[in-house]
Coordinates of C-alpha atoms and ligand atoms in Angstrom, one line a residue:
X357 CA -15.0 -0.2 26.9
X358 CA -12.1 -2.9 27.1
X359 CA -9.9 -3.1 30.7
X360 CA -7.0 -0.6 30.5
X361 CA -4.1 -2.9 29.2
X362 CA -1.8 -2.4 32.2
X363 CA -4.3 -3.9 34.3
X364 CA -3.0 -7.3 34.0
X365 CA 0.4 -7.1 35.6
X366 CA 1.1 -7.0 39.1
X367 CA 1.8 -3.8 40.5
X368 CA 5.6 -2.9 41.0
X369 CA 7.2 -4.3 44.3
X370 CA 9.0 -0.7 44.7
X371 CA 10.2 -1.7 48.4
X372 CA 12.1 -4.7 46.9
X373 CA 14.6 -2.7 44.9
X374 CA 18.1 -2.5 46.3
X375 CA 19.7 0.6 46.1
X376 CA 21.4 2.2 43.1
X377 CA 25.2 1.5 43.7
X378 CA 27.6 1.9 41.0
X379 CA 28.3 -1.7 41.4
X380 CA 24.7 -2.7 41.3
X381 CA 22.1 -0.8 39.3
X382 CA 19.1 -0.8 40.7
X383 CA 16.5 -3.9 39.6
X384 CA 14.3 -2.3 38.1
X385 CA 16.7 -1.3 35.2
X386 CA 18.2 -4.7 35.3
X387 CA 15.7 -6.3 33.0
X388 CA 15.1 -5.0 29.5
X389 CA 12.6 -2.0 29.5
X390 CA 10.5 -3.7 27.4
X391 CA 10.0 -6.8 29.7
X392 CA 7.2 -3.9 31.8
X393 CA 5.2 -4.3 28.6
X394 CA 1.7 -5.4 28.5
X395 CA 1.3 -8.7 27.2
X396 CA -0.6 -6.8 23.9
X397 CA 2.6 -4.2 23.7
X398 CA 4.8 -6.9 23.4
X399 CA 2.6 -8.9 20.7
X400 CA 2.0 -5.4 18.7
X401 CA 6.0 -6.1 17.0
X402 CA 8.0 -2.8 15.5
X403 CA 6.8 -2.4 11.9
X404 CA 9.1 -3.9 9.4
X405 CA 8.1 -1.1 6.9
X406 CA 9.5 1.7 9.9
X407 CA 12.2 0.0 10.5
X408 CA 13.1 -0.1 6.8
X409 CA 12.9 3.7 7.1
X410 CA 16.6 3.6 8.0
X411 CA 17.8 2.6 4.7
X412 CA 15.8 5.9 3.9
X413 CA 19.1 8.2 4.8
X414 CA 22.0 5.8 3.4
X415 CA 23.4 7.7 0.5
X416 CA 24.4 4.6 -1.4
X417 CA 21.2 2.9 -1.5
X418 CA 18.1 4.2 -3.3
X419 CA 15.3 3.7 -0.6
X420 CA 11.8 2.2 -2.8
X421 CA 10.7 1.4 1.0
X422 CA 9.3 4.1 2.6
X423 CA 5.7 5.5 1.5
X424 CA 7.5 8.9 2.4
X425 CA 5.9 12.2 0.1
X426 CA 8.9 13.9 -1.4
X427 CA 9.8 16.7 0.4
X428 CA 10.9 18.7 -2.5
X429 CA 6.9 19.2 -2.4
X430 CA 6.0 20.3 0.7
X431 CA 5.0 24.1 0.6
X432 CA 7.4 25.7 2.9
X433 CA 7.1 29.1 1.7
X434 CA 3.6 28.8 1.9
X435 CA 4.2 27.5 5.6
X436 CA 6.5 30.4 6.3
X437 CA 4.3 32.8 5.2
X438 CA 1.0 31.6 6.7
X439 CA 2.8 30.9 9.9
X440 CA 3.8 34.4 10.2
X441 CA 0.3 35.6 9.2
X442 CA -1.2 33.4 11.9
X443 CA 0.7 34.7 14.9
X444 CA -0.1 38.1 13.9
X445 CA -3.7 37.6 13.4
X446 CA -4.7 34.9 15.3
X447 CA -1.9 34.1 17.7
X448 CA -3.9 34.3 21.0
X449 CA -5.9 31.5 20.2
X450 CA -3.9 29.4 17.5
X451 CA -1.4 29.1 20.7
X452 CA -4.0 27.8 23.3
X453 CA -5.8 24.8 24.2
X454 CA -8.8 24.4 21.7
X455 CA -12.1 21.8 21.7
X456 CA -11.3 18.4 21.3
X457 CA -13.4 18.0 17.9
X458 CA -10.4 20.5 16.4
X459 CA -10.6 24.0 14.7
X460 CA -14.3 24.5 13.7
X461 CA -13.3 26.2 9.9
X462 CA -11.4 23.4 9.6
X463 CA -13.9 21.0 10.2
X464 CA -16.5 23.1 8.5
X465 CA -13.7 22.9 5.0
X466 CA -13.1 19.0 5.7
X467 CA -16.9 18.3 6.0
X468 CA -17.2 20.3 2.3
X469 CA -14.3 18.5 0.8
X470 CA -15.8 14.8 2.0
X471 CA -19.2 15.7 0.6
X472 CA -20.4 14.6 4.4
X473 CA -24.0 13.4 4.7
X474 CA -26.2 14.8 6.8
X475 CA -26.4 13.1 9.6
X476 CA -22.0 13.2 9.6
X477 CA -19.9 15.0 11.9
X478 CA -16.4 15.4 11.4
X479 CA -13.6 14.8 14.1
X480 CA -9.5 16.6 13.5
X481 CA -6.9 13.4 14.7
X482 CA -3.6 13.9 14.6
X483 CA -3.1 12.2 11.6
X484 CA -5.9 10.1 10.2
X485 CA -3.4 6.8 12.1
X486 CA -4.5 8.1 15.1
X487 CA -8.2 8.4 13.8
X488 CA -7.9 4.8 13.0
X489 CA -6.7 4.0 17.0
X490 CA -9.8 5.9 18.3
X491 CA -12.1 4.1 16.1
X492 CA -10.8 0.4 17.5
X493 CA -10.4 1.8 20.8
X494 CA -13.9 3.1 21.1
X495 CA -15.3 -0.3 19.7
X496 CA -12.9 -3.7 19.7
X497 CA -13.4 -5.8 22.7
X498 CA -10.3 -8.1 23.0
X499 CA -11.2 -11.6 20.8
X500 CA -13.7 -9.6 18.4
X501 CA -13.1 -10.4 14.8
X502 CA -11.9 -7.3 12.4
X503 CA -11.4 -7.7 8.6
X504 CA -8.5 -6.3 6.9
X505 CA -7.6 -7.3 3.2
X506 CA -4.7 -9.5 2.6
X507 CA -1.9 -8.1 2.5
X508 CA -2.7 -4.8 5.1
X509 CA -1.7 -1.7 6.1
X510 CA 1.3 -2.4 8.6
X511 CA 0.2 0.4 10.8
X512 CA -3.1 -0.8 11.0
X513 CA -2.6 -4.7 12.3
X514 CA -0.6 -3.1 14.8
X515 CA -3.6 -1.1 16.2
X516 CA -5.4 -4.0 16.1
X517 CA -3.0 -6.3 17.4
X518 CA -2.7 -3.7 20.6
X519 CA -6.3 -4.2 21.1
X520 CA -6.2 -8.1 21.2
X521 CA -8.3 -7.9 18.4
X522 CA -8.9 -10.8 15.8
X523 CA -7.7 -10.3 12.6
X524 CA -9.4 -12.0 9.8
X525 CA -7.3 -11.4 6.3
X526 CA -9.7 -11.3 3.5
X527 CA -7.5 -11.5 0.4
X528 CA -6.7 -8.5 -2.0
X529 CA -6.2 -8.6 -5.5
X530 CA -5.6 -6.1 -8.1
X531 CA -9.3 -4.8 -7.9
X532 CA -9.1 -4.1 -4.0
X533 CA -10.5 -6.4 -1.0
X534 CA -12.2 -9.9 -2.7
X535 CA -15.9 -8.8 -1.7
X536 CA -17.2 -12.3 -2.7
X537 CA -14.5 -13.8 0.0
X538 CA -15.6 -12.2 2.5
X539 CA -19.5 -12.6 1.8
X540 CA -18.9 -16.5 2.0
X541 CA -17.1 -16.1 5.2
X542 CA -20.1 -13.8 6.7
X543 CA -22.6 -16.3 5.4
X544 CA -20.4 -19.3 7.0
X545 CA -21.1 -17.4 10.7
X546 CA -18.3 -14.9 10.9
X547 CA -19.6 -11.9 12.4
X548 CA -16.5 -8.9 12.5
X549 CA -17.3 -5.9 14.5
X550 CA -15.2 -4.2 12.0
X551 CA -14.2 -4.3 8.2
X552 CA -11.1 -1.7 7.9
X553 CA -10.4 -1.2 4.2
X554 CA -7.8 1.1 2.1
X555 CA -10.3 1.4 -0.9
X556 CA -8.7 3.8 -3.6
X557 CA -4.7 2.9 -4.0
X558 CA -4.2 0.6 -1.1
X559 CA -0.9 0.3 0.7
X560 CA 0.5 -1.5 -0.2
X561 CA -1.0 -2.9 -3.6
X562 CA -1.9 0.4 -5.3
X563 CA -5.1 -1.7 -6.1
X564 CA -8.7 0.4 -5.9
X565 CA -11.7 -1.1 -5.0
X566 CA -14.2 -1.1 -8.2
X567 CA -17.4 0.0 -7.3
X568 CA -19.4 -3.3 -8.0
X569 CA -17.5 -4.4 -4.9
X570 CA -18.0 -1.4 -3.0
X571 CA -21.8 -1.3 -3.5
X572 CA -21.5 -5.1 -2.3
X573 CA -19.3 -4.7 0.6
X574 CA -21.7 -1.6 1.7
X575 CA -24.7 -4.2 1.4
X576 CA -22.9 -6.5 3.7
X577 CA -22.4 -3.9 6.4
X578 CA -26.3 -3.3 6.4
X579 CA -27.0 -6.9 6.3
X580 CA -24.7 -7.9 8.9
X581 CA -24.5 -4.8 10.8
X582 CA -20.5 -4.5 11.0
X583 CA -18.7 -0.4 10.8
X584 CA -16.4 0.1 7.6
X585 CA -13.7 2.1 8.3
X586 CA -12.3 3.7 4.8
X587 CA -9.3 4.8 5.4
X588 CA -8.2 6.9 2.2
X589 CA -4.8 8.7 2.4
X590 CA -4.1 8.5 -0.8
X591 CA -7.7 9.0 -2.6
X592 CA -6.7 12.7 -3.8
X593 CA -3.8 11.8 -5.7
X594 CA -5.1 10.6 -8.6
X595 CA -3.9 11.2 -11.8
X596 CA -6.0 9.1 -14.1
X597 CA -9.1 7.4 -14.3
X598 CA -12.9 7.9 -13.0
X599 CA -13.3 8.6 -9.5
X600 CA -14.6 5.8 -7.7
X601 CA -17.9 5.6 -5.9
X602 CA -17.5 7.0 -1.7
X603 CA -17.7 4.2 0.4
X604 CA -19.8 6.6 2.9
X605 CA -22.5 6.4 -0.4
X606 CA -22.8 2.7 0.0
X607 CA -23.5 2.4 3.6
X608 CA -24.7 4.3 6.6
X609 CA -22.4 2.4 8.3
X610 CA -19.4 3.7 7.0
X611 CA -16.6 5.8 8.8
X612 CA -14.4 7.8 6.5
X613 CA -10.4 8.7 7.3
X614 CA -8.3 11.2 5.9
X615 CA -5.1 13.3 6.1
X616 CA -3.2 15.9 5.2
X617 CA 0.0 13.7 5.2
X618 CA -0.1 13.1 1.6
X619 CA -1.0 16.2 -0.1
X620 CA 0.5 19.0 2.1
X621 CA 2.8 17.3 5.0
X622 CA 3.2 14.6 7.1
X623 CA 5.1 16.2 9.8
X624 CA 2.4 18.6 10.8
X625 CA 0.2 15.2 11.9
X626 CA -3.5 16.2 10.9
X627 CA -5.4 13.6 9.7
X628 CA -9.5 13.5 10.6
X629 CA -12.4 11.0 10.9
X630 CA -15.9 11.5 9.1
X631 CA -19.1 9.5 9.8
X632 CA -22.1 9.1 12.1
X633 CA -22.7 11.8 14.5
X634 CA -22.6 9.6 17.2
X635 CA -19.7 7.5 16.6
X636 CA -17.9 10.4 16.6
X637 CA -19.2 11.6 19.9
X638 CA -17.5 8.4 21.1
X639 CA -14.3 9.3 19.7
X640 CA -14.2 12.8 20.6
X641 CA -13.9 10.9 24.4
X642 CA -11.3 9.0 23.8
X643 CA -9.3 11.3 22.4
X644 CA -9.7 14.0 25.5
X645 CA -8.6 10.6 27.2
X646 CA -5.4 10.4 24.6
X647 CA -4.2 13.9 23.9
X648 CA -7.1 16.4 24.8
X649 CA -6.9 17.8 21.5
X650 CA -4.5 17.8 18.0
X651 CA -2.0 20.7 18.0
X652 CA -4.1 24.1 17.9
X653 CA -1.4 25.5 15.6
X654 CA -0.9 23.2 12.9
X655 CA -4.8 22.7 12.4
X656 CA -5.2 27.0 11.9
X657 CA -2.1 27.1 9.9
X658 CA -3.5 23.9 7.6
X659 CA -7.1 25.8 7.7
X660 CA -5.6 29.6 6.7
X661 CA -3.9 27.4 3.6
X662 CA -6.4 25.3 2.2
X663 CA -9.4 27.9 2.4
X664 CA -7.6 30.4 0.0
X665 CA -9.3 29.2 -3.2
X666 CA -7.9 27.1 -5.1
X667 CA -4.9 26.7 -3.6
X668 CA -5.0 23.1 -2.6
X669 CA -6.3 21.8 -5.9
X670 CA -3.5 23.4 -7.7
X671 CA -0.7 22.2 -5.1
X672 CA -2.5 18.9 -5.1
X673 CA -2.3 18.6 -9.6
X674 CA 1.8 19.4 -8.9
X675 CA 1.7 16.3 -6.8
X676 CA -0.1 14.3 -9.0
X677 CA 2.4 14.9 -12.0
X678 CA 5.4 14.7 -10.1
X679 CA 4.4 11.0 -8.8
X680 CA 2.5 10.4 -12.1
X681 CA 6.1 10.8 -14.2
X682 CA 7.9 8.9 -10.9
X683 CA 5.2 5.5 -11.8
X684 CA 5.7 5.6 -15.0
X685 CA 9.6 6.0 -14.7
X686 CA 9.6 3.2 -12.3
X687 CA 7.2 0.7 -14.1
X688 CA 9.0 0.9 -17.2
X689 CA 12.5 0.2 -16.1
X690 CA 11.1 -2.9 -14.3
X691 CA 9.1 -4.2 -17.6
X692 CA 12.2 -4.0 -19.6
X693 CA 14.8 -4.6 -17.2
X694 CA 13.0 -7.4 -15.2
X695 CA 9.8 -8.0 -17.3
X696 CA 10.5 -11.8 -17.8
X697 CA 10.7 -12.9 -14.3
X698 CA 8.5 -10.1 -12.3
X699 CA 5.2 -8.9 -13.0
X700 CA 4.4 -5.1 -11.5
X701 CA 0.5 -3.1 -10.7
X702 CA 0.3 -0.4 -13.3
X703 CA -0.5 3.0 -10.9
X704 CA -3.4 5.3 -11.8
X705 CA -2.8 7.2 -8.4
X706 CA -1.1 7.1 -5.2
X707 CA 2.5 6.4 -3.8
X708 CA 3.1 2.3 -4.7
X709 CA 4.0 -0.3 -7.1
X710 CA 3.5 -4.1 -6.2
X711 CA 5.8 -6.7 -7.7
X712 CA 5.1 -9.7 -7.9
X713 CA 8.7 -12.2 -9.3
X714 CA 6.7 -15.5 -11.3
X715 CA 9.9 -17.6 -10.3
X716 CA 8.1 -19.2 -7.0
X717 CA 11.6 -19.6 -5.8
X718 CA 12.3 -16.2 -5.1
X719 CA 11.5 -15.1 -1.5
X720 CA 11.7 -10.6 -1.2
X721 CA 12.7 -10.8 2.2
X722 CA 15.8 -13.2 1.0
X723 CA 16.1 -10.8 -1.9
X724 CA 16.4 -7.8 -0.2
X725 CA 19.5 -8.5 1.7
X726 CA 21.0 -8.3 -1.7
X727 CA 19.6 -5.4 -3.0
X728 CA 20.3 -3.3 -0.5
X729 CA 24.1 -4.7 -1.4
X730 CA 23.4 -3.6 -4.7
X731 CA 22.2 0.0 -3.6
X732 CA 18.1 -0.8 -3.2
X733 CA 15.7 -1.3 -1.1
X734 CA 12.5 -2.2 -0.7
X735 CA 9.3 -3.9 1.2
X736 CA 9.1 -7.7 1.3
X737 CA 5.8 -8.9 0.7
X738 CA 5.8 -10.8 3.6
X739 CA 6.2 -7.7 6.0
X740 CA 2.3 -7.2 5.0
X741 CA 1.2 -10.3 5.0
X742 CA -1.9 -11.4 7.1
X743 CA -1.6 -15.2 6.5
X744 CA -1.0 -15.7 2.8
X745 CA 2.0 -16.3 1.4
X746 CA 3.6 -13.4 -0.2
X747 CA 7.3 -14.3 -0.4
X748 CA 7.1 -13.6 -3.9
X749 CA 6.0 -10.0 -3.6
X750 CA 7.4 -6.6 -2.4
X751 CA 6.2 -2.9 -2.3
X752 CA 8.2 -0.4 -4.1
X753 CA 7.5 3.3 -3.5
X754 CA 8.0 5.8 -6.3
X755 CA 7.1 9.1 -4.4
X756 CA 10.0 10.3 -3.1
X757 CA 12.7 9.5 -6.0
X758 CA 13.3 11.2 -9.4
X759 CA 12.7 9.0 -12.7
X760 CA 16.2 9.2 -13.2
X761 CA 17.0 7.2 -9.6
X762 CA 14.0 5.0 -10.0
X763 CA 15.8 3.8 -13.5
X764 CA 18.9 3.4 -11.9
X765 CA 17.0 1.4 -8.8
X766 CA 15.4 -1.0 -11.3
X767 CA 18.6 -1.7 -12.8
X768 CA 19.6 -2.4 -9.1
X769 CA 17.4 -4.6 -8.4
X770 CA 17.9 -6.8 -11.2
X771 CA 21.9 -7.1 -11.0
X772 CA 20.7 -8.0 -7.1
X773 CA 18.0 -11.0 -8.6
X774 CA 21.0 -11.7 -11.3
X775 CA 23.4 -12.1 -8.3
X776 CA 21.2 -14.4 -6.8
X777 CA 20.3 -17.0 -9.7
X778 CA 21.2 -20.5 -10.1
Ligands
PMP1077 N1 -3.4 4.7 6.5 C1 -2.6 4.3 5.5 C2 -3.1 3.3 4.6 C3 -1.3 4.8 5.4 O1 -0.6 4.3 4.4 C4 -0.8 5.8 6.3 C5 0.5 6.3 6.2 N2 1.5 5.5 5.9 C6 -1.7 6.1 7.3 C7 -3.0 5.6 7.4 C8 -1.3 7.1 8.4 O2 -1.2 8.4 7.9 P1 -1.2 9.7 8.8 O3 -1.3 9.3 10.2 O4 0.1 10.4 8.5 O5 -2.3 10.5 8.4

C-alpha cells in the first residue's frame, strides 16, 4: 500500500500563528488554501470537461460539453413511488448503516446482469468513478506504469495522476484502444501494472473496441500479467449493432465497472466493480477506509426498481431511442452544414460524437472561444489528450439536447468556424 499522501509535508507549526485581528487574519488563511495541498493534489488539475459544466446552465448557449443524461429521462415518478414504498416496508434498515460490499439483492441482480464468472464477486461504489479510485488505490505504487488509450477519460488520468502513477497513452482510433501499439510497447519492456480501457463507446470517441482486439488485449494481460479494468458506463445504451465480446471473457485478469449513472440517474451515485473474488476483497478495505459503505438508501431504492421485471429493459429501450434520434440529429447537421472541413464518428450507442476539422489549422480550444460567442459549446480535443496532438478534435455530446437544438448548435458552430476563417 502507497504512503498516505499527506505524509510528505511538514506538520503545521500551529504555535507560530499570530492571532486573528481584524487587521491581520490569521496566517494560516493568508496563503491560498490550496497551497496545504499534497504535491499529487496539486498535480491532479480541475477537469476541463467539469469546468465546462458551467456553460451547461447559460441559456444562450447550447452546451455539446457535458456527457450529462437528459433529465427529461430520469424516472422520478418511479422514484417517488418506490421511495415511499421503501420507507414503509423496509425503512428500518434502508436508513442504517449497511456492509461495505453494498445491498446483497443488489449485488445478487448486478452479478446476473454482468453474467459474472464464477470465481467473481461483485462490489456497490458510489458510482462506478469511485470503483475506478479503489481499484488504483488498492494497486498503483507511485512511478508504476498504467495504460490508458489516447485520448482518455478525463476523470480517470486524474485518479491516476493523484496516485503518482505513470501514464502511458496508447493511441485510440475509431475501432477502440490500438492493441497492436500497445503489444510493441509490452514487447519493447514496458511492463504496466494496469491497462484501464472504456471498450464499448469510449468517452470521449464513441469508438468500441472490436473483438479481434479485445481477444488480443485479453492475451496480453495473461502473457504479461497486467489487471484490465473495463470501465463500461455506457455499454447498455446501444441502439444498433452486435454486442461486443465481454472483456471479463478474454481474461481472468479482467475487472469490470459499471453504473447506474447512465441508464437510471447520476445523482443517486451507484456505480459497482465486478471481478476476482479477491481483488475485490482488497477493495472492499479500502472503501471501509473511504466512506464505510455507498448510501444504504439509494442502493434499496435502485434494487426495489430494477428487480420488477422488465422494468429496466423497457426504461433502458426509451433511452436508447431518445439519444439514437439526438446522434442522428446531430451528425447530420454537421455533414451538411460543416461536411467539407470536419469529419464526425458515426454513433451506434452511447452519449458522444468526435469531430475531427481536416483544416490542420484549426485548434478546438481556439475555436471554442468563439462558439460559445456564437451560442455553443463544446470539448476541445486537447482537454483529453494524453500526449498526442488533438488540437484538431473536440467532443460533442448529444444526450441531453433535442434534434431540433442540436440542428441549431451545428449551425452555430459553423457561423463560429466561418467567423474565424482567413
Ligand atoms: N467512466 C467514464 C468513462 C465516464 O464517462 C464516467 C462519467 N462521466 C464515469 C466513469 C463515472 O461515472 P459514475 O461515477 O457516475 O458512475
Amino acid at each position: 500500500m502507497r504512503q498516505p499522501l499527506v505524509s510528505t509535508r511538514p506538520p503545521l507549526d500551529v504555535t507560530a500563528t499570530p492571532p486573528s485581528t481584524h487587521e491581520t487574519p490569521p496566517r494560516t488563511f493568508a496563503a491560498p488554501v490550496g497551497s496545504e495541498a499534497s504535491a499529487a493534489a496539486r498535480r491532479v488539475g480541475s477537469s476541463t470537461v467539469r469546468d465546462l459544466l458551467r456553460l451547461v446552465g447559460r441559456p444562450d448557449v447550447i452546451s455539446l460539453a457535458g456527457g450529462l443524461p437528459d433529465p427529461a429521462t430520469f424516472p422520478a415518478a418511479e422514484i417517488a413511488a418506490a421511495t415511499t414504498r421503501l420507507l414503509a416496508t423496509e425503512g428500518a434498515t434502508a436508513l442504517q448503516y449497511a456492509p461495505t460490499e453494498g445491498d446483497p439483492r443488489l449485488r445478487d441482480w448486478i452479478r446476473a446482469r454482468r453474467h459474472a464468472r464464477p470465481g467473481d464477486d461483485v462490489l456497490v461504489t458510489h458510482g462506478s468513478q469511485q470503483a475506478l479510485d479503489l481499484i488504483v488505490r488498492a494497486t498503483v505504487e507511485p512511478g508504476d506504469a498504467v495504460v490508458v488509450a489516447d485520448p482518455a477519460y478525463v476523470g480517470a488520468v486524474q485518479i491516476l495522476r493523484l496516485a503518482r502513477a505513470e501514464i502511458i497513452g496508447v493511441a485510440a482510433d475509431g475501432d477502440g484502444l490500438d492493441v497492436d501499439a500497445l503489444a510493441t510497447r509490452l514487447a519493447d519492456g514496458l511492463r504496466p501494472r494496469l491497462v484501464y480501457t472504456v471498450s464499448t463507446f469510449h468517452n470521449p470517441t464513441g469508438a468500441t473496441l472490436t473483438d479481434e482486439r479485445r481477444r488480443h488485449l485479453g492475451a496480453l494481460a495473461d502473457r504479461y500479467g497486467f489487471l484490465i479494468i473495463e470501465d463500461d458506463p455506457y455499454g447498455e445504451l446501444r441502439w444498433t449493432g452486435p454486442e461486443p465480446v465481454a472483456m471479463a471473457d478474454c481474461s481472468e485478469r479482467v475487472i469490470t465497472l459499471g453504473t447506474f449513472s447512465k441508464v437510471l440517474s447520476p445523482g443517486l451515485r451507484v456505480g459497482y466493480a465486478v471481478g476476482p473474488a479477491d481483488l475485490i476483497a482488497d477493495l472492499v478495505i479500502v472503501k471501509q477506509a473511504a466512506d464505510l459503505q455507498t448510501a444504504t438508501f439509494n442502493q434499496a431504492l435502485i434494487r426495489t426498481l430494477v428487480v420488477r421485471p422488465g422494468w429496466l429493459d423497457a426504461h433502458i429501450d426509451r433511452l436508447r431511442s431518445t439519444y439514437r434520434a439526438r446522434a442522428d440529429a446531430l451528425t447530420a447537421a454537421l455533414a451538411s452544414d460543416l461536411g467539407d472541413v470536419l469529419t464526425c464518428s458515426t454513433p451506434t450507442g452511447g452519449m458522444f460524437v468526435w469531430a475531427t476539422f481536416t483544416d490542420p489549422r484549426i485548434d478546438t480550444t481556439l475555436l471554442l472561444d468563439a462558439a460559445v460567442d456564437h451560442g455553443v459549446g463544446f470539448v476541445p480535443g486537447a482537454a483529453f489528450a494524453v500526449g498526442r496532438d488533438l488540437r484538431r478534435s473536440a467532443r460533442l455530446s448529444f444526450a441531453s439536447v433535442p434534434p431540433d437544438q442540436l440542428t441549431e448548435a451545428s449551425a452555430r458552430l459553423a457561423a463560429a468556424v466561418a467567423s474565424t476563417a482567413g
